[in-house]
Coordinates of C-alpha atoms in Angstrom, one line a residue:
Chain A
X13 CA -20.3 -104.6 50.1
X14 CA -21.6 -102.3 47.3
X15 CA -21.0 -98.6 47.7
X16 CA -24.3 -97.0 48.9
X17 CA -23.6 -93.7 47.3
X18 CA -25.1 -92.4 44.1
X19 CA -23.8 -90.2 41.3
X20 CA -25.3 -87.5 39.0
X21 CA -24.6 -87.8 35.2
X22 CA -25.1 -84.8 32.9
X23 CA -24.9 -85.0 29.1
X24 CA -24.4 -81.6 27.5
X25 CA -25.6 -81.8 23.9
X26 CA -26.0 -79.0 21.3
X27 CA -29.8 -79.3 21.5
X28 CA -30.6 -80.9 24.9
X29 CA -29.0 -81.4 28.3
X30 CA -29.8 -84.8 29.8
X31 CA -29.6 -85.2 33.6
X32 CA -29.8 -88.4 35.6
X33 CA -29.3 -89.8 39.1
X34 CA -27.6 -93.2 39.0
X35 CA -26.5 -96.1 41.1
X36 CA -22.7 -96.4 41.2
X37 CA -23.0 -99.5 39.0
X38 CA -24.4 -97.4 36.2
X39 CA -28.1 -98.1 36.6
X40 CA -30.2 -95.0 36.0
X41 CA -32.6 -94.2 38.9
X42 CA -34.3 -91.2 37.3
X43 CA -33.6 -88.8 34.5
X44 CA -34.8 -85.5 33.1
X45 CA -34.1 -83.4 30.0
X46 CA -33.9 -79.7 29.5
X47 CA -33.2 -77.6 26.4
X48 CA -29.6 -76.4 26.0
X49 CA -30.4 -73.0 24.6
X50 CA -26.9 -72.9 23.2
X51 CA -27.1 -69.4 21.9
X52 CA -27.8 -68.0 25.4
X53 CA -24.3 -69.1 26.5
X54 CA -23.3 -71.4 29.4
X55 CA -23.8 -69.0 32.3
X56 CA -27.6 -69.2 32.0
X57 CA -27.5 -73.0 31.9
X58 CA -25.9 -73.4 35.4
X59 CA -29.0 -72.4 37.4
X60 CA -31.3 -74.5 35.1
X61 CA -29.1 -77.5 35.4
X62 CA -28.9 -77.2 39.2
X63 CA -32.7 -76.9 39.4
X64 CA -33.2 -79.9 37.2
X65 CA -30.8 -82.0 39.3
X66 CA -32.9 -80.9 42.3
X67 CA -36.1 -82.0 40.6
X68 CA -34.6 -85.5 39.7
X69 CA -33.6 -86.0 43.3
X70 CA -36.9 -84.9 44.8
X71 CA -38.8 -87.1 42.4
X72 CA -36.8 -90.1 43.7
X73 CA -36.8 -88.9 47.4
X74 CA -33.0 -88.6 47.3
X75 CA -31.0 -86.4 49.7
X76 CA -28.0 -84.5 48.4
X77 CA -25.9 -86.2 51.1
X78 CA -26.5 -89.5 49.3
X79 CA -24.8 -88.1 46.1
X80 CA -21.1 -88.7 45.8
X81 CA -19.9 -87.2 42.5
X82 CA -21.0 -85.3 39.4
X83 CA -20.0 -86.5 35.9
X84 CA -20.5 -84.3 32.9
X85 CA -19.8 -85.1 29.2
X86 CA -19.7 -83.0 26.1
X87 CA -18.7 -83.4 22.5
X88 CA -15.3 -81.8 21.6
X89 CA -11.8 -81.9 22.9
X90 CA -11.9 -82.0 26.7
X91 CA -9.0 -81.0 29.0
X92 CA -9.7 -83.6 31.8
X93 CA -7.3 -82.1 34.3
X94 CA -9.0 -78.7 34.2
X95 CA -12.5 -80.0 33.4
X96 CA -12.8 -77.7 30.4
X97 CA -14.0 -78.1 26.8
X98 CA -11.2 -76.7 24.6
X99 CA -12.8 -77.2 21.2
X100 CA -16.6 -77.8 20.7
X101 CA -17.9 -77.3 17.2
X102 CA -21.5 -77.5 18.3
X103 CA -21.1 -75.2 21.4
X104 CA -18.5 -72.6 20.3
X105 CA -19.5 -69.9 22.8
X106 CA -19.4 -72.5 25.7
X107 CA -15.7 -73.3 25.1
X108 CA -13.4 -72.9 28.2
X109 CA -16.4 -71.9 30.4
X110 CA -16.0 -73.8 33.8
X111 CA -19.4 -75.4 33.6
X112 CA -18.4 -78.5 35.6
X113 CA -16.9 -76.4 38.4
X114 CA -19.9 -74.1 38.6
X115 CA -22.5 -76.8 38.7
X116 CA -20.4 -78.9 41.1
X117 CA -19.9 -76.1 43.5
X118 CA -23.6 -75.1 43.4
X119 CA -24.5 -78.8 44.3
X120 CA -21.6 -79.3 46.7
X121 CA -20.3 -82.2 44.7
X122 CA -16.9 -83.0 43.1
X123 CA -17.4 -82.6 39.3
X124 CA -15.6 -84.0 36.4
X125 CA -15.9 -83.5 32.7
X126 CA -15.3 -86.1 29.9
X127 CA -15.5 -86.2 26.1
X128 CA -18.9 -87.8 25.2
X129 CA -17.5 -90.6 23.1
X130 CA -14.9 -91.5 25.7
X131 CA -17.7 -91.5 28.3
X132 CA -19.8 -93.8 26.0
X133 CA -16.8 -96.2 25.6
X134 CA -16.3 -96.3 29.3
X135 CA -19.9 -97.1 30.0
X136 CA -20.1 -99.9 27.3
X137 CA -16.9 -101.3 28.8
X138 CA -18.0 -101.2 32.4
X139 CA -21.6 -102.3 32.0
X140 CA -22.5 -102.7 28.3
X141 CA -21.4 -104.7 25.3
X142 CA -17.7 -104.4 26.2
X143 CA -17.8 -106.0 29.6
X144 CA -15.1 -108.4 30.6
X145 CA -12.5 -107.1 28.1
X146 CA -9.2 -105.3 28.7
X147 CA -8.7 -103.9 25.2
X148 CA -11.8 -102.4 23.6
X149 CA -12.6 -100.1 20.7
X150 CA -15.9 -98.3 20.8
X151 CA -17.2 -96.5 17.7
X152 CA -20.3 -94.3 17.3
X153 CA -21.6 -94.0 13.8
X154 CA -23.9 -91.0 13.2
X155 CA -23.5 -87.7 11.4
X156 CA -19.9 -87.9 12.5
X157 CA -17.9 -91.0 13.4
X158 CA -16.4 -90.9 16.9
X159 CA -14.3 -93.4 18.8
X160 CA -13.2 -94.2 22.4
X161 CA -10.4 -96.6 23.3
X162 CA -10.0 -98.8 26.4
X163 CA -6.4 -99.9 26.4
X164 CA -4.9 -102.1 29.1
X165 CA -8.0 -101.8 31.2
X166 CA -8.1 -98.0 31.2
X167 CA -9.7 -95.2 29.2
X168 CA -7.0 -93.9 26.8
X169 CA -7.1 -90.1 26.3
X170 CA -3.8 -89.4 24.6
X171 CA -1.5 -86.5 25.3
X172 CA -4.1 -83.7 25.1
X173 CA -7.4 -85.7 25.5
X174 CA -7.7 -85.7 21.7
X175 CA -7.2 -89.5 21.1
X176 CA -9.9 -91.7 19.6
X177 CA -10.6 -89.9 16.4
X178 CA -11.4 -93.1 14.5
X179 CA -13.5 -91.1 12.1
X180 CA -10.5 -89.3 10.8
X181 CA -8.2 -92.3 10.0
X182 CA -7.5 -92.5 6.3
X183 CA -9.1 -95.2 4.1
X184 CA -8.1 -93.6 0.7
X185 CA -5.2 -91.2 0.6
X186 CA -6.6 -89.6 -2.6
X187 CA -10.2 -90.0 -1.6
X188 CA -12.8 -87.3 -1.4
X189 CA -12.1 -84.2 0.8
X190 CA -13.3 -84.6 4.5
X191 CA -14.6 -81.8 6.7
X192 CA -11.4 -82.1 8.9
X193 CA -9.3 -81.0 5.9
X194 CA -7.8 -84.4 5.1
X195 CA -9.0 -86.8 2.4
X196 CA -10.7 -90.2 2.3
X197 CA -11.4 -90.4 6.1
X198 CA -13.5 -93.2 7.5
X199 CA -16.2 -90.6 8.4
X200 CA -16.4 -89.6 4.7
X201 CA -17.6 -93.2 3.8
X202 CA -19.7 -94.2 6.8
X203 CA -21.0 -90.9 8.1
X204 CA -24.9 -90.7 7.8
X205 CA -25.0 -88.0 5.1
X206 CA -22.5 -89.9 2.9
X207 CA -24.5 -93.1 3.2
X208 CA -27.5 -91.1 1.9
X209 CA -25.4 -89.7 -0.8
X210 CA -24.3 -93.2 -1.9
X211 CA -28.0 -94.3 -1.8
X212 CA -29.0 -91.4 -4.1
X213 CA -26.2 -92.2 -6.5
X214 CA -27.2 -95.9 -6.5
X215 CA -30.8 -95.0 -7.2
X216 CA -29.8 -92.8 -10.1
X217 CA -27.3 -95.3 -11.6
X218 CA -28.9 -98.7 -10.9
X219 CA -32.1 -99.4 -12.8
X220 CA -33.5 -102.2 -10.7
X221 CA -36.8 -101.6 -8.7
X222 CA -36.5 -100.5 -5.1
X223 CA -38.9 -99.3 -2.4
X224 CA -36.5 -96.4 -1.8
X225 CA -37.7 -94.8 -5.1
X226 CA -41.0 -93.8 -3.4
X227 CA -39.1 -92.1 -0.5
X228 CA -38.6 -88.3 -0.9
X229 CA -34.8 -87.8 -1.1
X230 CA -34.9 -85.5 2.0
X231 CA -36.3 -88.3 4.0
X232 CA -33.7 -90.9 3.1
X233 CA -31.6 -91.9 6.1
X234 CA -29.6 -94.9 7.3
X235 CA -32.6 -96.0 9.3
X236 CA -34.9 -95.9 6.2
X237 CA -32.3 -97.9 4.3
X238 CA -32.0 -100.5 7.1
X239 CA -35.8 -100.9 7.2
X240 CA -35.9 -101.4 3.4
X241 CA -32.9 -103.8 3.6
X242 CA -34.8 -105.8 6.3
X243 CA -37.7 -106.1 3.9
X244 CA -35.4 -107.5 1.2
X245 CA -34.7 -104.4 -0.9
X246 CA -31.6 -105.3 -2.9
X247 CA -30.5 -101.7 -3.6
X248 CA -30.7 -100.7 0.1
X249 CA -28.8 -103.9 1.0
X250 CA -26.1 -103.1 -1.5
X251 CA -25.6 -99.6 -0.1
X252 CA -25.4 -100.8 3.5
X253 CA -23.0 -103.6 2.6
X254 CA -20.8 -101.1 0.8
X255 CA -20.9 -99.0 4.0
X256 CA -20.0 -102.1 6.0
X257 CA -17.1 -102.8 3.6
X258 CA -15.6 -99.3 4.3
X259 CA -16.2 -99.8 8.1
X260 CA -14.3 -103.1 7.8
X261 CA -11.4 -101.5 6.0
X262 CA -11.0 -99.0 8.8
X263 CA -11.4 -101.6 11.5
X264 CA -8.7 -103.8 9.9
X265 CA -6.2 -101.0 10.4
X266 CA -7.3 -100.5 14.0
X267 CA -7.2 -104.2 14.8
X268 CA -3.6 -104.5 13.4
X269 CA -2.5 -101.5 15.3
X270 CA -4.2 -102.1 18.7
X271 CA -5.1 -105.8 18.8
X272 CA -8.3 -105.4 20.8
X273 CA -10.5 -108.2 22.0
X274 CA -13.8 -106.6 20.9
X275 CA -15.2 -103.6 18.9
X276 CA -18.5 -102.1 20.0
X277 CA -20.4 -100.2 17.4
X278 CA -23.1 -97.8 18.4
X279 CA -24.8 -94.6 17.1
X280 CA -27.7 -94.1 14.7
X281 CA -26.1 -95.6 11.7
X282 CA -25.4 -98.8 13.7
X283 CA -29.2 -99.4 13.7
X284 CA -28.7 -100.8 10.2
X285 CA -27.6 -103.9 12.3
X286 CA -26.4 -107.1 10.8
X287 CA -26.4 -106.1 7.1
X288 CA -23.8 -103.4 8.0
X289 CA -21.9 -105.3 10.8
X290 CA -21.9 -108.6 8.8
X291 CA -20.2 -106.9 5.9
X292 CA -17.8 -105.2 8.2
X293 CA -16.9 -108.6 9.8
X294 CA -16.3 -110.2 6.3
X295 CA -14.0 -107.3 5.3
X296 CA -12.2 -107.4 8.6
X297 CA -11.6 -111.2 8.2
X298 CA -10.2 -110.6 4.7
X299 CA -7.9 -107.7 5.6
X300 CA -6.8 -107.9 9.2
X301 CA -3.7 -110.0 10.1
X302 CA -4.2 -113.5 11.4
X303 CA -3.7 -113.3 15.1
X304 CA -5.4 -110.0 15.9
X305 CA -8.0 -110.5 13.2
X306 CA -9.3 -113.8 14.4
X307 CA -9.9 -112.6 18.0
X308 CA -11.5 -109.2 17.4
X309 CA -15.3 -109.5 17.6
X310 CA -17.6 -106.8 16.2
X311 CA -20.7 -106.3 18.3
X312 CA -23.5 -103.8 18.6
X313 CA -23.6 -101.3 21.5
X314 CA -25.9 -102.2 24.4
X315 CA -26.6 -99.0 26.3
X316 CA -28.3 -96.8 23.7
X317 CA -28.6 -93.0 24.1
X318 CA -27.8 -93.0 27.8
X319 CA -24.3 -94.4 27.4
X320 CA -22.4 -91.2 27.6
X321 CA -24.2 -89.9 30.7
X322 CA -23.7 -93.3 32.4
X323 CA -20.1 -93.3 31.5
X324 CA -19.6 -89.7 32.7
X325 CA -21.1 -90.7 36.1
X326 CA -19.1 -93.9 36.4
X327 CA -15.9 -92.0 35.6
X328 CA -16.7 -89.3 38.1
X329 CA -17.3 -92.0 40.8
X330 CA -14.0 -93.6 39.8
X331 CA -12.1 -90.4 40.1
X332 CA -13.6 -89.7 43.6
X333 CA -12.6 -93.1 44.8
X334 CA -9.0 -92.7 43.4
X335 CA -8.6 -89.3 45.1
Chain B
X3 CA 21.0 -94.7 44.6
X4 CA 21.4 -96.5 41.3
X5 CA 20.8 -100.2 41.2
X6 CA 24.3 -101.8 41.0
X7 CA 23.1 -104.9 39.1
X8 CA 23.5 -105.5 35.4
X9 CA 21.5 -107.2 32.8
X10 CA 22.1 -109.4 29.7
X11 CA 20.4 -108.5 26.4
X12 CA 20.1 -110.9 23.6
X13 CA 18.7 -110.0 20.1
X14 CA 17.6 -113.1 18.1
X15 CA 17.8 -112.3 14.4
X16 CA 17.3 -114.5 11.4
X17 CA 21.0 -114.2 10.5
X18 CA 22.9 -113.2 13.7
X19 CA 22.4 -113.3 17.5
X20 CA 23.7 -110.3 19.3
X21 CA 24.6 -110.6 23.0
X22 CA 25.5 -107.8 25.4
X23 CA 26.0 -107.0 29.1
X24 CA 24.4 -103.7 30.1
X25 CA 24.1 -101.3 32.9
X26 CA 20.6 -101.1 34.2
X27 CA 20.2 -97.6 32.6
X28 CA 20.7 -99.2 29.2
X29 CA 24.4 -98.4 28.6
X30 CA 26.2 -101.3 26.8
X31 CA 29.2 -102.6 28.7
X32 CA 30.3 -105.2 26.2
X33 CA 28.8 -107.1 23.3
X34 CA 29.4 -110.0 21.0
X35 CA 27.7 -111.5 17.9
X36 CA 27.3 -115.1 16.8
X37 CA 25.6 -116.6 13.7
X38 CA 22.1 -117.8 14.2
X39 CA 22.4 -120.9 12.1
X40 CA 18.6 -120.8 11.8
X41 CA 18.2 -124.1 9.9
X42 CA 19.9 -126.1 12.7
X43 CA 17.0 -125.2 15.0
X44 CA 16.9 -123.5 18.4
X45 CA 18.2 -126.4 20.5
X46 CA 21.8 -126.1 19.1
X47 CA 21.7 -122.3 19.8
X48 CA 21.3 -122.6 23.6
X49 CA 24.8 -123.8 24.3
X50 CA 26.4 -121.3 21.9
X51 CA 24.4 -118.4 23.4
X52 CA 25.3 -119.4 27.0
X53 CA 29.0 -119.7 26.0
X54 CA 28.9 -116.3 24.3
X55 CA 27.3 -114.7 27.4
X56 CA 30.2 -116.2 29.4
X57 CA 32.7 -114.7 27.0
X58 CA 31.2 -111.3 27.2
X59 CA 31.2 -111.4 31.0
X60 CA 34.8 -112.7 31.2
X61 CA 36.0 -110.0 28.8
X62 CA 34.6 -107.4 31.3
X63 CA 35.6 -109.2 34.4
X64 CA 31.9 -109.6 35.4
X65 CA 30.7 -112.2 37.9
X66 CA 27.4 -114.0 37.2
X67 CA 26.2 -112.9 40.6
X68 CA 26.3 -109.3 39.4
X69 CA 23.8 -110.1 36.6
X70 CA 20.2 -109.6 37.5
X71 CA 18.0 -110.5 34.5
X72 CA 18.1 -111.7 31.0
X73 CA 16.1 -110.0 28.3
X74 CA 15.7 -111.6 24.8
X75 CA 14.0 -110.1 21.8
X76 CA 12.9 -111.6 18.5
X77 CA 10.8 -110.6 15.5
X78 CA 7.3 -112.1 15.3
X79 CA 4.4 -112.3 17.6
X80 CA 5.5 -113.0 21.2
X81 CA 3.5 -114.4 24.0
X82 CA 5.0 -112.4 26.8
X83 CA 3.4 -114.4 29.6
X84 CA 4.9 -117.7 28.5
X85 CA 8.0 -116.1 26.9
X86 CA 7.4 -117.9 23.6
X87 CA 7.5 -116.7 20.0
X88 CA 4.2 -117.8 18.4
X89 CA 4.7 -116.6 14.9
X90 CA 8.1 -115.8 13.4
X91 CA 8.3 -115.6 9.6
X92 CA 12.1 -115.6 9.6
X93 CA 12.6 -118.4 12.2
X94 CA 9.7 -120.8 11.5
X95 CA 11.3 -123.9 13.1
X96 CA 12.1 -121.9 16.3
X97 CA 8.5 -121.1 17.0
X98 CA 7.2 -122.2 20.4
X99 CA 10.7 -123.4 21.5
X100 CA 11.3 -122.2 25.1
X101 CA 14.6 -120.5 24.2
X102 CA 14.3 -117.8 26.9
X103 CA 13.6 -120.4 29.6
X104 CA 16.5 -122.7 28.5
X105 CA 19.1 -119.9 28.3
X106 CA 17.8 -118.4 31.5
X107 CA 18.0 -121.6 33.5
X108 CA 21.5 -122.4 32.1
X109 CA 22.7 -119.0 33.3
X110 CA 20.6 -119.0 36.5
X111 CA 18.8 -115.8 35.6
X112 CA 15.2 -114.8 35.2
X113 CA 14.6 -114.5 31.5
X114 CA 12.0 -112.6 29.5
X115 CA 11.2 -112.4 25.8
X116 CA 9.8 -109.4 23.9
X117 CA 9.0 -108.6 20.3
X118 CA 12.0 -106.8 18.7
X119 CA 10.1 -103.6 17.7
X120 CA 8.4 -103.4 21.1
X121 CA 11.8 -103.7 22.7
X122 CA 13.2 -101.0 20.4
X123 CA 10.3 -98.6 21.2
X124 CA 10.9 -99.2 24.9
X125 CA 14.6 -98.4 24.6
X126 CA 14.0 -95.3 22.6
X127 CA 11.5 -94.2 25.2
X128 CA 13.6 -94.9 28.2
X129 CA 17.0 -93.7 27.0
X130 CA 16.7 -92.6 23.3
X131 CA 14.8 -90.1 21.1
X132 CA 11.5 -90.7 23.0
X133 CA 12.8 -89.7 26.5
X134 CA 10.5 -87.6 28.6
X135 CA 7.2 -88.5 26.8
X136 CA 4.2 -90.5 28.1
X137 CA 2.7 -91.2 24.7
X138 CA 5.1 -92.3 22.0
X139 CA 4.9 -94.0 18.6
X140 CA 8.0 -95.8 17.4
X141 CA 8.4 -96.9 13.8
X142 CA 11.1 -98.9 12.2
X143 CA 11.4 -98.6 8.4
X144 CA 13.2 -101.4 6.6
X145 CA 12.3 -104.3 4.4
X146 CA 9.2 -104.4 6.6
X147 CA 7.6 -101.6 8.6
X148 CA 7.2 -102.3 12.3
X149 CA 5.8 -100.3 15.2
X150 CA 5.9 -100.1 18.9
X151 CA 3.5 -98.1 21.1
X152 CA 4.2 -96.5 24.5
X153 CA 0.7 -95.4 25.8
X154 CA 0.1 -93.8 29.1
X155 CA 3.7 -94.4 30.1
X156 CA 3.6 -98.1 29.4
X157 CA 4.5 -100.4 26.6
X158 CA 1.3 -101.4 24.9
X159 CA 1.1 -105.0 23.6
X160 CA -2.6 -105.5 22.9
X161 CA -4.6 -108.6 23.8
X162 CA -2.3 -111.2 22.3
X163 CA 1.0 -109.2 22.0
X164 CA 0.2 -108.5 18.4
X165 CA -0.3 -104.7 18.7
X166 CA 1.8 -102.2 16.9
X167 CA 1.5 -103.4 13.3
X168 CA 1.8 -99.9 11.9
X169 CA 3.1 -101.3 8.6
X170 CA -0.3 -102.9 8.0
X171 CA -2.6 -100.0 8.4
X172 CA -4.3 -99.1 5.2
X173 CA -3.5 -96.0 3.1
X174 CA -5.4 -96.9 0.0
X175 CA -8.3 -99.4 0.3
X176 CA -7.9 -100.4 -3.3
X177 CA -4.2 -100.0 -3.5
X178 CA -1.7 -102.7 -4.5
X179 CA -1.8 -106.1 -2.8
X180 CA 0.4 -106.4 0.4
X181 CA 2.2 -109.5 1.6
X182 CA -0.1 -109.6 4.6
X183 CA -3.1 -110.3 2.3
X184 CA -4.6 -106.9 2.5
X185 CA -4.2 -103.9 0.1
X186 CA -2.6 -100.6 0.2
X187 CA -0.8 -101.0 3.5
X188 CA 1.8 -98.4 4.7
X189 CA 4.5 -101.1 4.3
X190 CA 3.5 -101.4 0.6
X191 CA 4.5 -97.7 0.1
X192 CA 7.5 -97.2 2.4
X193 CA 9.1 -100.6 2.7
X194 CA 12.6 -100.7 1.2
X195 CA 11.8 -102.8 -1.8
X196 CA 8.9 -100.6 -2.8
X197 CA 11.0 -97.5 -2.6
X198 CA 13.4 -99.1 -5.0
X199 CA 10.5 -100.2 -7.2
X200 CA 9.3 -96.5 -7.3
X201 CA 12.8 -95.3 -8.1
X202 CA 13.1 -97.7 -11.0
X203 CA 9.7 -96.6 -12.3
X204 CA 10.8 -92.9 -12.0
X205 CA 14.1 -93.6 -13.8
X206 CA 12.1 -95.3 -16.7
X207 CA 9.4 -92.6 -16.9
X208 CA 11.2 -89.4 -16.1
X209 CA 13.8 -88.3 -18.7
X210 CA 15.8 -85.9 -16.6
X211 CA 19.5 -86.7 -15.9
X212 CA 20.2 -88.5 -12.6
X213 CA 23.3 -90.0 -11.0
X214 CA 21.1 -93.0 -10.2
X215 CA 21.2 -94.0 -13.9
X216 CA 24.8 -95.2 -13.4
X217 CA 23.8 -97.5 -10.5
X218 CA 23.1 -101.1 -11.4
X219 CA 19.4 -101.7 -10.6
X220 CA 20.3 -104.5 -8.2
X221 CA 22.4 -102.0 -6.1
X222 CA 19.7 -99.4 -5.8
X223 CA 18.6 -99.0 -2.1
X224 CA 17.1 -96.3 0.1
X225 CA 20.6 -95.5 1.3
X226 CA 21.9 -95.0 -2.3
X227 CA 18.9 -92.8 -3.0
X228 CA 19.5 -90.7 0.2
X229 CA 23.2 -90.2 -0.8
X230 CA 22.1 -89.1 -4.3
X231 CA 19.5 -86.8 -2.8
X232 CA 22.1 -85.3 -0.4
X233 CA 24.2 -84.5 -3.5
X234 CA 21.2 -82.7 -5.1
X235 CA 19.9 -85.4 -7.4
X236 CA 16.3 -84.2 -8.3
X237 CA 15.0 -87.6 -9.1
X238 CA 16.2 -89.3 -5.9
X239 CA 14.8 -86.3 -3.9
X240 CA 11.4 -86.8 -5.6
X241 CA 11.3 -90.5 -4.8
X242 CA 12.2 -89.9 -1.2
X243 CA 9.7 -87.1 -0.9
X244 CA 7.0 -89.3 -2.3
X245 CA 8.0 -91.9 0.3
X246 CA 7.7 -89.2 3.0
X247 CA 4.3 -88.2 1.7
X248 CA 3.0 -91.8 2.2
X249 CA 4.6 -92.0 5.6
X250 CA 2.9 -88.7 6.6
X251 CA -0.5 -90.1 5.4
X252 CA -0.1 -93.1 7.7
X253 CA 1.1 -91.0 10.6
X254 CA -1.8 -88.6 10.3
X255 CA -4.2 -91.5 11.0
X256 CA -2.1 -92.6 14.0
X257 CA -1.9 -89.1 15.4
X258 CA -5.6 -88.6 15.1
X259 CA -6.2 -92.0 16.8
X260 CA -3.6 -91.9 19.6
X261 CA -2.6 -88.3 20.1
X262 CA 1.0 -89.0 20.8
X263 CA 3.6 -86.4 21.9
X264 CA 6.3 -87.7 19.6
X265 CA 7.0 -90.2 16.8
X266 CA 10.4 -91.8 16.6
X267 CA 11.4 -93.1 13.2
X268 CA 14.3 -95.6 12.9
X269 CA 15.4 -98.5 10.7
X270 CA 17.5 -98.5 7.5
X271 CA 15.1 -96.5 5.4
X272 CA 15.1 -93.7 8.0
X273 CA 18.7 -93.1 7.1
X274 CA 17.3 -91.0 4.2
X275 CA 16.9 -88.4 6.9
X276 CA 15.5 -85.0 6.5
X277 CA 14.3 -85.4 2.9
X278 CA 12.1 -88.2 4.0
X279 CA 11.1 -86.9 7.5
X280 CA 10.6 -83.4 6.2
X281 CA 8.1 -84.5 3.6
X282 CA 6.3 -86.7 6.3
X283 CA 6.1 -83.6 8.6
X284 CA 4.5 -81.5 5.8
X285 CA 1.9 -84.2 5.0
X286 CA 1.2 -84.7 8.7
X287 CA 0.7 -81.0 9.1
X288 CA -1.8 -80.9 6.2
X289 CA -3.7 -84.0 7.2
X290 CA -3.8 -84.5 10.9
X291 CA -6.4 -82.7 13.1
X292 CA -5.4 -79.4 14.7
X293 CA -4.8 -80.3 18.4
X294 CA -3.1 -83.7 18.0
X295 CA -1.3 -82.7 14.7
X296 CA 0.4 -79.6 16.1
X297 CA 1.9 -81.3 19.1
X298 CA 3.2 -84.5 17.4
X299 CA 6.9 -84.1 16.6
X300 CA 8.5 -86.6 14.1
X301 CA 12.2 -87.3 15.1
X302 CA 14.8 -89.8 14.0
X303 CA 15.7 -92.7 16.3
X304 CA 18.7 -92.2 18.5
X305 CA 19.9 -95.7 19.5
X306 CA 20.7 -97.4 16.2
X307 CA 21.0 -101.2 15.8
X308 CA 21.4 -102.0 19.5
X309 CA 18.0 -100.5 20.4
X310 CA 16.1 -103.8 20.5
X311 CA 18.7 -105.5 22.7
X312 CA 18.9 -102.6 25.0
X313 CA 15.1 -102.5 25.3
X314 CA 14.8 -106.2 26.0
X315 CA 17.4 -105.9 28.8
X316 CA 15.6 -102.8 30.3
X317 CA 12.2 -104.6 30.1
X318 CA 13.7 -107.7 31.8
X319 CA 15.1 -105.5 34.6
X320 CA 11.7 -103.8 34.9
X321 CA 9.9 -107.1 35.2
X322 CA 12.3 -108.4 37.9
X323 CA 11.8 -105.2 39.9
X324 CA 8.1 -105.5 39.7
X325 CA 8.0 -109.2 40.7

């Protein structure tokens, strides 16, 4: 018999906070969004979050006794035992503030905090593109490149909750400097701004005609490139295939190391779709070892922008059931 | 109360087969070695292995009723469910032969097969340099570079038992071709023959005096280099520090990805000791992210050549207890 209780999921972003009530299988009943107002600090947010949860519940006619757990997620390094963000580049003044505990006690619900990419990976695994696997890698390609690992049927967090930094695995030891301080990291080749950088270099160095030449440089984005590629633009295709090559180089190392069944790729850059993923698959096939390489499928993410919030709610429910 | 039963460990190598009787805590009671005679195939080996186990037991006055389980290990990709080697570059004609089952039924013991580097990692974790951790990487540096992963307090094998191929993670996407078919793999920089290659290039290109110049090229080895470095030879030190740099580059990716508490480094090349490991630590410190980088210690392996055999025996005992 399915568990009749519901959960609340809250995604803490640098710009917006998303709030939803969910079934325990991850389906969203109702959701709402409020501004983060990051500069005002975390204390001011508690009351607004609690009010927004109340609104979502009232809109669906839900009673607070029907809610079972509260799952929050945030970017940064999360201490899952104490439910604290230790290191959050986009929310510096919110670090170490007990937001989960405060919101949870105001709502009378057990509250748990998870890293946003871990939460996304968990959601894709439980009810998205990773369903049915025991060993799954999940990547999110955007401004940054994040990763979440499901290993032996469990979310893997590492010793301090810092595991999964796929974006900062090295592709070229003497490559260009990365924001993290190292060189030649995956993020430095497939992060959104570097794709645009590569497109601008291609436009400058490659004389062939391209619809991209009529786009103002400030408006170039992976999405614009993928639209141009879909319309047959050779230069845009080349840039996305090159991006897919670098993604494939990084995935070959991960596949040799972790032997996953599947790799789920999400995030804004992944909207480039088959041009990008197809090139990544070819490179993976050329570079990964035989046994792990043949079995590792690369597939697009299924859950879109709600994935982290759904995963945070599912994980919270899981932790309540375990306790 | 400690379990009074004992286990048998058998390490199947391309040249020799090592056999030991062990306490269940991993201490070796007695051991023996016989030639593999690889070309004669696996069938001929069964009787000789069974006879050698009998000899080891008689020498210690052990009864077969005191033995509880049989653990075998071998290089190559191992199917742990069926206890078969699927892919063994050094023992091609032994692939898919049910050696564990045959030896186990002749001895009347439950028998289990594990990959040799996984077995080594398990042994170092349970009773060697990795004791007390929950998240451990174990590398063995020799002709090849292997790896074993202890994640969340458990040996991690991946979807087909192929996980842990640390030697085939990429350091330079456009680097030199590796035996595995890819380019710029860790093994291509820190494998024994490539260290020698680098030493020969340094001797040819660097005019300074060096004790290595009196060593016949065919006799150059990581061990010879480490001895020369210990005596203050600048050129040998340089070559080993360069090797340590590459090791550190590879480890930085692993640390960012898996956030382990400790990294155990064993195998013949690791005899180069602090010159090599110190350089790896410096590079790890420069390249790994803050939180995972600060906590990951790099330490030498503690168990030496018996590690795989000990790990195979411990894993077999573990599996009997679980069943």
